mmCIF file of C-alpha atoms in Angstrom:
data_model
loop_
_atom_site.group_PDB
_atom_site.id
_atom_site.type_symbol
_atom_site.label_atom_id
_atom_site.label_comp_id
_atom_site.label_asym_id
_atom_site.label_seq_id
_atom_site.Cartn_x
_atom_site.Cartn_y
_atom_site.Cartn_z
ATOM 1 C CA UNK O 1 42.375 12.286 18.072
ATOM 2 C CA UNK O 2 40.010 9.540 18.813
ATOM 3 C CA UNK O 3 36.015 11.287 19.343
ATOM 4 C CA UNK O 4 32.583 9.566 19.977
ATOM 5 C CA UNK O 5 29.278 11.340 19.033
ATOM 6 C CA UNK O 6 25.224 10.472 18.620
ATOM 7 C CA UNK O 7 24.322 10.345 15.190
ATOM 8 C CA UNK O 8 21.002 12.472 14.679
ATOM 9 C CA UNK O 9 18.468 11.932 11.891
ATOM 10 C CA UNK O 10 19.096 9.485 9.334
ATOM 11 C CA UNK O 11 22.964 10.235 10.139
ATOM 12 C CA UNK O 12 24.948 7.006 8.835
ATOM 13 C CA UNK O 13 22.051 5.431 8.381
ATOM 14 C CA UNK O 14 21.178 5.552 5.390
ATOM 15 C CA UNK O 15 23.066 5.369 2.305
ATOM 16 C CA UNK O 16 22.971 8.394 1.293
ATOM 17 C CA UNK O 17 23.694 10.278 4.248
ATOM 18 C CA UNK O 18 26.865 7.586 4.534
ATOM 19 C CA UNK O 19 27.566 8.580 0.689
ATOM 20 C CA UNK O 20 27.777 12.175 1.678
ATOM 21 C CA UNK O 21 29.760 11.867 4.820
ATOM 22 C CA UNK O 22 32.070 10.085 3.287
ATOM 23 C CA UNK O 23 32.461 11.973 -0.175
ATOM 24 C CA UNK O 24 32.611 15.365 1.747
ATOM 25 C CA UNK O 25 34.852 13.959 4.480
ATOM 26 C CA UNK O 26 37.181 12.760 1.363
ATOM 27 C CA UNK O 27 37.181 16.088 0.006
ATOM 28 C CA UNK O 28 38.136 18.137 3.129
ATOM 29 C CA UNK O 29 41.057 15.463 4.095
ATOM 30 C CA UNK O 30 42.720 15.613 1.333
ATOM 31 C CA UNK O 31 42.669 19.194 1.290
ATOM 32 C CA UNK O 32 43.500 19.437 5.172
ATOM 33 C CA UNK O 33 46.244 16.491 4.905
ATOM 34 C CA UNK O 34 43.689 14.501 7.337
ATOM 35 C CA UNK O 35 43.846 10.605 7.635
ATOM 36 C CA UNK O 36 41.050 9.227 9.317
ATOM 37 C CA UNK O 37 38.525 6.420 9.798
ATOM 38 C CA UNK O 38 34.945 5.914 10.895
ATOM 39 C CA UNK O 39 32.620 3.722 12.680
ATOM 40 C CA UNK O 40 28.828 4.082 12.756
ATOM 41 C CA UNK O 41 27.014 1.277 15.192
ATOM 42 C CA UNK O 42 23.232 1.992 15.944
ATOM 43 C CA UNK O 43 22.753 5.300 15.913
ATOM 44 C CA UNK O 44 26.680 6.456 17.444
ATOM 45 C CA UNK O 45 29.859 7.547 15.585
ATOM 46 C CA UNK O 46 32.840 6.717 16.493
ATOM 47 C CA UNK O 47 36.115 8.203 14.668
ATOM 48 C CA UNK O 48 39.701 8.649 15.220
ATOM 49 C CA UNK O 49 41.514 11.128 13.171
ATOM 50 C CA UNK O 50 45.288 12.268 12.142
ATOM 51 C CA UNK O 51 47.260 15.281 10.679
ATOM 52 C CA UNK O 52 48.887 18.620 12.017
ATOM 53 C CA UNK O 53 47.074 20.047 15.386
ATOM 54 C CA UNK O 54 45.864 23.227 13.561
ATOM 55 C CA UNK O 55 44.356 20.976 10.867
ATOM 56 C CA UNK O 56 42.545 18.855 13.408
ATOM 57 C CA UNK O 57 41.468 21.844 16.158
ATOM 58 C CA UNK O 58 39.800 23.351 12.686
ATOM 59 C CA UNK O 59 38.158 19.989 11.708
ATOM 60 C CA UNK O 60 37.064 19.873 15.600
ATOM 61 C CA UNK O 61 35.278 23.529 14.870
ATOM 62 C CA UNK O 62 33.804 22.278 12.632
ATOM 63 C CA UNK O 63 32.026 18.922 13.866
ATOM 64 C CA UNK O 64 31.154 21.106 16.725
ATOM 65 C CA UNK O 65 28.569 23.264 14.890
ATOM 66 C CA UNK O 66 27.525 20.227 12.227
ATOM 67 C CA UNK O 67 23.907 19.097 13.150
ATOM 68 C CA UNK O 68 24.406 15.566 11.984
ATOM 69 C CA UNK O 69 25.415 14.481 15.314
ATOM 70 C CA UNK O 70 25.137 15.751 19.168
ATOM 71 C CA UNK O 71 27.344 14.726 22.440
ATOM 72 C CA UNK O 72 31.001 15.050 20.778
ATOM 73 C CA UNK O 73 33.109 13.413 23.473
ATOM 74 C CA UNK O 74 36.828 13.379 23.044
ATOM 75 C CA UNK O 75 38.157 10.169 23.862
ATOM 76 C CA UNK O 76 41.853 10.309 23.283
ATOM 77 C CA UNK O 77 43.776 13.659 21.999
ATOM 78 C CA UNK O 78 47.520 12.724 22.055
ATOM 79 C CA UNK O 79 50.251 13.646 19.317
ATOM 80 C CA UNK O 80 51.255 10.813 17.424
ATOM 81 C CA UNK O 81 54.607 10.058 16.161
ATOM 82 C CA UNK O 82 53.649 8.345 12.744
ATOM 83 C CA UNK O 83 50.259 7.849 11.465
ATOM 84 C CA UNK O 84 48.220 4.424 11.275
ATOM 85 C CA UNK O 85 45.765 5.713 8.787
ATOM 86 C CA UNK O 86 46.140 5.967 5.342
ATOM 87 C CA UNK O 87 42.819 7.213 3.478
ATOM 88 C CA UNK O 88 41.748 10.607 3.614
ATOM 89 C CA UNK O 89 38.475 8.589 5.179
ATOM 90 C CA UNK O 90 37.793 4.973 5.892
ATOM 91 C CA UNK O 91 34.719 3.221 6.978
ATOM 92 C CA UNK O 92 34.572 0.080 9.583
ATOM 93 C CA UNK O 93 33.073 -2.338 7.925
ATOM 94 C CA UNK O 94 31.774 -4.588 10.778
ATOM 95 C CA UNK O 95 31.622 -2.365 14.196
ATOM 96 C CA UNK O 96 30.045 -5.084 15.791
ATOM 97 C CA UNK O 97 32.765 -7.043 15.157
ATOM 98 C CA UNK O 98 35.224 -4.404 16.213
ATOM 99 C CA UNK O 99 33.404 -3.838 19.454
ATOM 100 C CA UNK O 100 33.068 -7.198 20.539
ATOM 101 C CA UNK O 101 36.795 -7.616 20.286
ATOM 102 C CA UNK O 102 37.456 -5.002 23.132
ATOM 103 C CA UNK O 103 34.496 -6.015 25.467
ATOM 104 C CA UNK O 104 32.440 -3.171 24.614
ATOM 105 C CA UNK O 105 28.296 -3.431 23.944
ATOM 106 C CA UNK O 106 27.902 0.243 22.123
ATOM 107 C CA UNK O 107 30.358 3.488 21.169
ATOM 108 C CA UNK O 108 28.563 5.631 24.288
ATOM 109 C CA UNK O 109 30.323 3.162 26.522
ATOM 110 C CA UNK O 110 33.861 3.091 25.076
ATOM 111 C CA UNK O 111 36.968 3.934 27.388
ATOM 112 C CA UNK O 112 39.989 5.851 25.827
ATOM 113 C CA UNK O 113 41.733 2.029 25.871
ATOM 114 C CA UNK O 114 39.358 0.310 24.056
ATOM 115 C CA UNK O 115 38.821 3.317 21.187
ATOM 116 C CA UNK O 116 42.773 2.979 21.237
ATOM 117 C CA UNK O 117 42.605 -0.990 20.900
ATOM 118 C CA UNK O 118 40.065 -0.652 17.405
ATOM 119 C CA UNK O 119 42.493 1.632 15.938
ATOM 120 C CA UNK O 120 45.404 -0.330 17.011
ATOM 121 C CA UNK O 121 42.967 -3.830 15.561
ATOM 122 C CA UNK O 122 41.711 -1.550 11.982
ATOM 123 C CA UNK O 123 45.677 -0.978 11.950
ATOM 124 C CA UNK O 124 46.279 -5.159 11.757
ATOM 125 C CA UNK O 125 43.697 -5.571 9.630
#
């Protein structure tokens, strides 16, 4: 599953939200057998998860209610037949970069394709 949100607050922002996203995201992966990988680009989250469908549909529950972002937009939801991922959570380390490479200016704009096309590009890397 490949989702697109607005970050609220200081959300990925700072360094210490980021620590915390990450270090909780970490812990609730592992324990859900969840593979996934984030991008944070002015303000907008971008992420594309992988595991069992009852292990993501309870992950979705949960980034439903969480405060730290607003406008969850599902961009892709498609089985899989082996995973790309292999970290419990990743971070993109240049989005810019990332969304250049598929023609796109910011994550609010980003077709199912080109979401596809950065996972398919983090994949090569």
């Amino acid at each position: 599953m490949i989702y697109a949100s607005e970050a609220t607050g200081a959300t990925g922002v700072s360094t210490v939200s980021l620590a915390h996203i990450l270090g909780a995201s970490e812990v609730n992966n592992r324990r859900d057998d969840i593979t996934a990988s984030i991008m944070f680009h002015h303000g907008q989250i971008l992420q594309v998860v992988e595991g069992a469908r009852h292990d993501i549909d309870r992950l979705m529950r949960r980034l439903l209610k969480d405060r730290r972002h607003t406008g969850l937009r599902i961009l892709v939801d498609t089985p899989i037949s082996a995973r790309v991922l292999r970290e419990p959570i990743s971070v993109c380390p240049d989005p810019a970069t990332m969304l250049e490479r598929v023609g796109a200016a910011e994550i609010s704009r980003l077709t199912a394709n080109e979401a596809e096309a950065i996972v398919d590009f983090k994949a090569a890397a």
